Amino acid sequence: MKEGVMMAKAGVKFEMIKENLMKDKEFQIEYEKLKPRYEVISQIIEARSEMNITQEELAMRVGTQKSNISRFESGSQNPTLDFIVKVARGLGKEVHIEIR
């Protein structure tokens, strides 16, 4: 690679994909159902990243296995409220729930 030349990342931005998918009514319904779960996951991942700790370290703080943190962060597990609270506390955070 030539000096000073930057390679562009391949792929498409999530927002562009989401915009196209949101045109589908069925997708919109499913997206809205899952939105709260993914918002929590996003906040946990962001907090963990800001603290510069690994999933393994977070698991130790929570008293669980790394695989449980990994499944939670990937969205493949539907976590209980108790698990979310434990993870938040492991990050020194609190959970606040608001119903509108």
PDB file of C-alpha atoms in Angstrom:
ATOM      1  CA  MET A   1       0.000   0.000   0.000  1.00  0.00           C
ATOM      2  CA  LYS A   2       1.316   3.446  -0.851  1.00  0.00           C
ATOM      3  CA  GLU A   3       2.202   5.765   1.974  1.00  0.00           C
ATOM      4  CA  GLY A   4      -0.590   8.207   2.800  1.00  0.00           C
ATOM      5  CA  VAL A   5      -3.223   6.169   0.926  1.00  0.00           C
ATOM      6  CA  MET A   6      -6.127   4.962   3.056  1.00  0.00           C
ATOM      7  CA  MET A   7      -8.244   1.999   2.150  1.00  0.00           C
ATOM      8  CA  ALA A   8     -12.003   2.419   2.392  1.00  0.00           C
ATOM      9  CA  LYS A   9     -13.848  -0.121   4.498  1.00  0.00           C
ATOM     10  CA  ALA A  10     -15.994  -2.456   2.489  1.00  0.00           C
ATOM     11  CA  GLY A  11     -19.639  -2.788   3.347  1.00  0.00           C
ATOM     12  CA  VAL A  12     -22.754  -0.791   3.824  1.00  0.00           C
ATOM     13  CA  LYS A  13     -23.680   1.396   6.762  1.00  0.00           C
ATOM     14  CA  PHE A  14     -26.282  -0.056   9.118  1.00  0.00           C
ATOM     15  CA  GLU A  15     -28.441   3.064   8.895  1.00  0.00           C
ATOM     16  CA  MET A  16     -28.741   2.636   5.121  1.00  0.00           C
ATOM     17  CA  ILE A  17     -29.808  -0.991   5.511  1.00  0.00           C
ATOM     18  CA  LYS A  18     -32.222  -0.088   8.298  1.00  0.00           C
ATOM     19  CA  GLU A  19     -33.770   2.681   6.205  1.00  0.00           C
ATOM     20  CA  ASN A  20     -34.524   0.217   3.410  1.00  0.00           C
ATOM     21  CA  LEU A  21     -35.818  -2.451   5.779  1.00  0.00           C
ATOM     22  CA  MET A  22     -38.089  -0.008   7.611  1.00  0.00           C
ATOM     23  CA  LYS A  23     -40.119   0.333   4.403  1.00  0.00           C
ATOM     24  CA  ASP A  24     -41.420  -3.179   5.111  1.00  0.00           C
ATOM     25  CA  LYS A  25     -44.369  -3.062   7.549  1.00  0.00           C
ATOM     26  CA  GLU A  26     -43.634  -6.532   8.994  1.00  0.00           C
ATOM     27  CA  PHE A  27     -40.032  -5.531   9.653  1.00  0.00           C
ATOM     28  CA  GLN A  28     -41.207  -2.327  11.360  1.00  0.00           C
ATOM     29  CA  ILE A  29     -43.428  -4.322  13.718  1.00  0.00           C
ATOM     30  CA  GLU A  30     -40.645  -6.762  14.657  1.00  0.00           C
ATOM     31  CA  TYR A  31     -38.122  -3.945  15.002  1.00  0.00           C
ATOM     32  CA  GLU A  32     -40.364  -2.064  17.419  1.00  0.00           C
ATOM     33  CA  LYS A  33     -40.920  -5.229  19.489  1.00  0.00           C
ATOM     34  CA  LEU A  34     -37.179  -5.827  19.862  1.00  0.00           C
ATOM     35  CA  LYS A  35     -36.066  -2.198  20.116  1.00  0.00           C
ATOM     36  CA  PRO A  36     -36.015  -1.985  23.959  1.00  0.00           C
ATOM     37  CA  ARG A  37     -33.869  -5.122  24.209  1.00  0.00           C
ATOM     38  CA  TYR A  38     -31.350  -3.862  21.679  1.00  0.00           C
ATOM     39  CA  GLU A  39     -31.203  -0.427  23.298  1.00  0.00           C
ATOM     40  CA  VAL A  40     -30.214  -2.068  26.607  1.00  0.00           C
ATOM     41  CA  ILE A  41     -27.643  -4.259  24.859  1.00  0.00           C
ATOM     42  CA  SER A  42     -26.177  -1.233  23.099  1.00  0.00           C
ATOM     43  CA  GLN A  43     -25.873   0.669  26.385  1.00  0.00           C
ATOM     44  CA  ILE A  44     -24.159  -2.282  28.087  1.00  0.00           C
ATOM     45  CA  ILE A  45     -21.680  -2.728  25.234  1.00  0.00           C
ATOM     46  CA  GLU A  46     -20.940   1.006  25.193  1.00  0.00           C
ATOM     47  CA  ALA A  47     -20.377   1.118  28.972  1.00  0.00           C
ATOM     48  CA  ARG A  48     -18.120  -1.950  28.859  1.00  0.00           C
ATOM     49  CA  SER A  49     -16.118  -0.481  25.987  1.00  0.00           C
ATOM     50  CA  GLU A  50     -15.742   2.882  27.730  1.00  0.00           C
ATOM     51  CA  MET A  51     -14.425   1.068  30.800  1.00  0.00           C
ATOM     52  CA  ASN A  52     -12.078  -0.913  28.557  1.00  0.00           C
ATOM     53  CA  ILE A  53     -13.002  -4.258  30.091  1.00  0.00           C
ATOM     54  CA  THR A  54     -13.474  -7.574  28.332  1.00  0.00           C
ATOM     55  CA  GLN A  55     -16.536  -9.769  28.335  1.00  0.00           C
ATOM     56  CA  GLU A  56     -14.556 -12.188  30.474  1.00  0.00           C
ATOM     57  CA  GLU A  57     -13.816  -9.528  33.103  1.00  0.00           C
ATOM     58  CA  LEU A  58     -17.448  -8.414  33.123  1.00  0.00           C
ATOM     59  CA  ALA A  59     -18.538 -12.029  33.556  1.00  0.00           C
ATOM     60  CA  MET A  60     -16.257 -12.364  36.585  1.00  0.00           C
ATOM     61  CA  ARG A  61     -17.745  -9.195  38.099  1.00  0.00           C
ATOM     62  CA  VAL A  62     -21.281 -10.476  37.490  1.00  0.00           C
ATOM     63  CA  GLY A  63     -20.593 -14.019  38.664  1.00  0.00           C
ATOM     64  CA  THR A  64     -21.434 -15.681  35.382  1.00  0.00           C
ATOM     65  CA  GLN A  65     -19.629 -17.199  32.412  1.00  0.00           C
ATOM     66  CA  LYS A  66     -18.203 -15.229  29.496  1.00  0.00           C
ATOM     67  CA  SER A  67     -20.499 -17.153  27.141  1.00  0.00           C
ATOM     68  CA  ASN A  68     -23.535 -15.676  28.935  1.00  0.00           C
ATOM     69  CA  ILE A  69     -22.207 -12.146  28.425  1.00  0.00           C
ATOM     70  CA  SER A  70     -21.416 -12.937  24.795  1.00  0.00           C
ATOM     71  CA  ARG A  71     -24.912 -14.318  24.127  1.00  0.00           C
ATOM     72  CA  PHE A  72     -26.458 -11.317  25.871  1.00  0.00           C
ATOM     73  CA  GLU A  73     -24.419  -8.801  23.863  1.00  0.00           C
ATOM     74  CA  SER A  74     -25.122 -10.595  20.572  1.00  0.00           C
ATOM     75  CA  GLY A  75     -28.860 -10.471  21.202  1.00  0.00           C
ATOM     76  CA  SER A  76     -29.233 -14.231  20.924  1.00  0.00           C
ATOM     77  CA  GLN A  77     -30.434 -14.508  24.527  1.00  0.00           C
ATOM     78  CA  ASN A  78     -33.578 -12.953  25.965  1.00  0.00           C
ATOM     79  CA  PRO A  79     -32.186 -11.873  29.339  1.00  0.00           C
ATOM     80  CA  THR A  80     -34.176 -11.592  32.527  1.00  0.00           C
ATOM     81  CA  LEU A  81     -34.459  -8.260  34.245  1.00  0.00           C
ATOM     82  CA  ASP A  82     -32.400  -9.702  37.118  1.00  0.00           C
ATOM     83  CA  PHE A  83     -29.565 -10.555  34.704  1.00  0.00           C
ATOM     84  CA  ILE A  84     -29.635  -7.058  33.192  1.00  0.00           C
ATOM     85  CA  VAL A  85     -29.469  -5.530  36.674  1.00  0.00           C
ATOM     86  CA  LYS A  86     -26.496  -7.773  37.601  1.00  0.00           C
ATOM     87  CA  VAL A  87     -24.649  -6.819  34.433  1.00  0.00           C
ATOM     88  CA  ALA A  88     -25.344  -3.123  34.978  1.00  0.00           C
ATOM     89  CA  ARG A  89     -24.080  -3.360  38.556  1.00  0.00           C
ATOM     90  CA  GLY A  90     -20.985  -5.176  37.310  1.00  0.00           C
ATOM     91  CA  LEU A  91     -20.326  -2.026  35.300  1.00  0.00           C
ATOM     92  CA  GLY A  92     -21.049   0.260  38.243  1.00  0.00           C
ATOM     93  CA  LYS A  93     -24.331   1.334  36.661  1.00  0.00           C
ATOM     94  CA  GLU A  94     -27.996   1.286  37.645  1.00  0.00           C
ATOM     95  CA  VAL A  95     -31.036   0.234  35.655  1.00  0.00           C
ATOM     96  CA  HIS A  96     -33.905   2.694  35.352  1.00  0.00           C
ATOM     97  CA  ILE A  97     -37.107   1.603  33.648  1.00  0.00           C
ATOM     98  CA  GLU A  98     -39.563   4.090  32.272  1.00  0.00           C
ATOM     99  CA  ILE A  99     -43.008   3.334  30.935  1.00  0.00           C
ATOM    100  CA  ARG A 100     -44.482   6.006  28.703  1.00  0.00           C
TER     101      ARG A 100
END
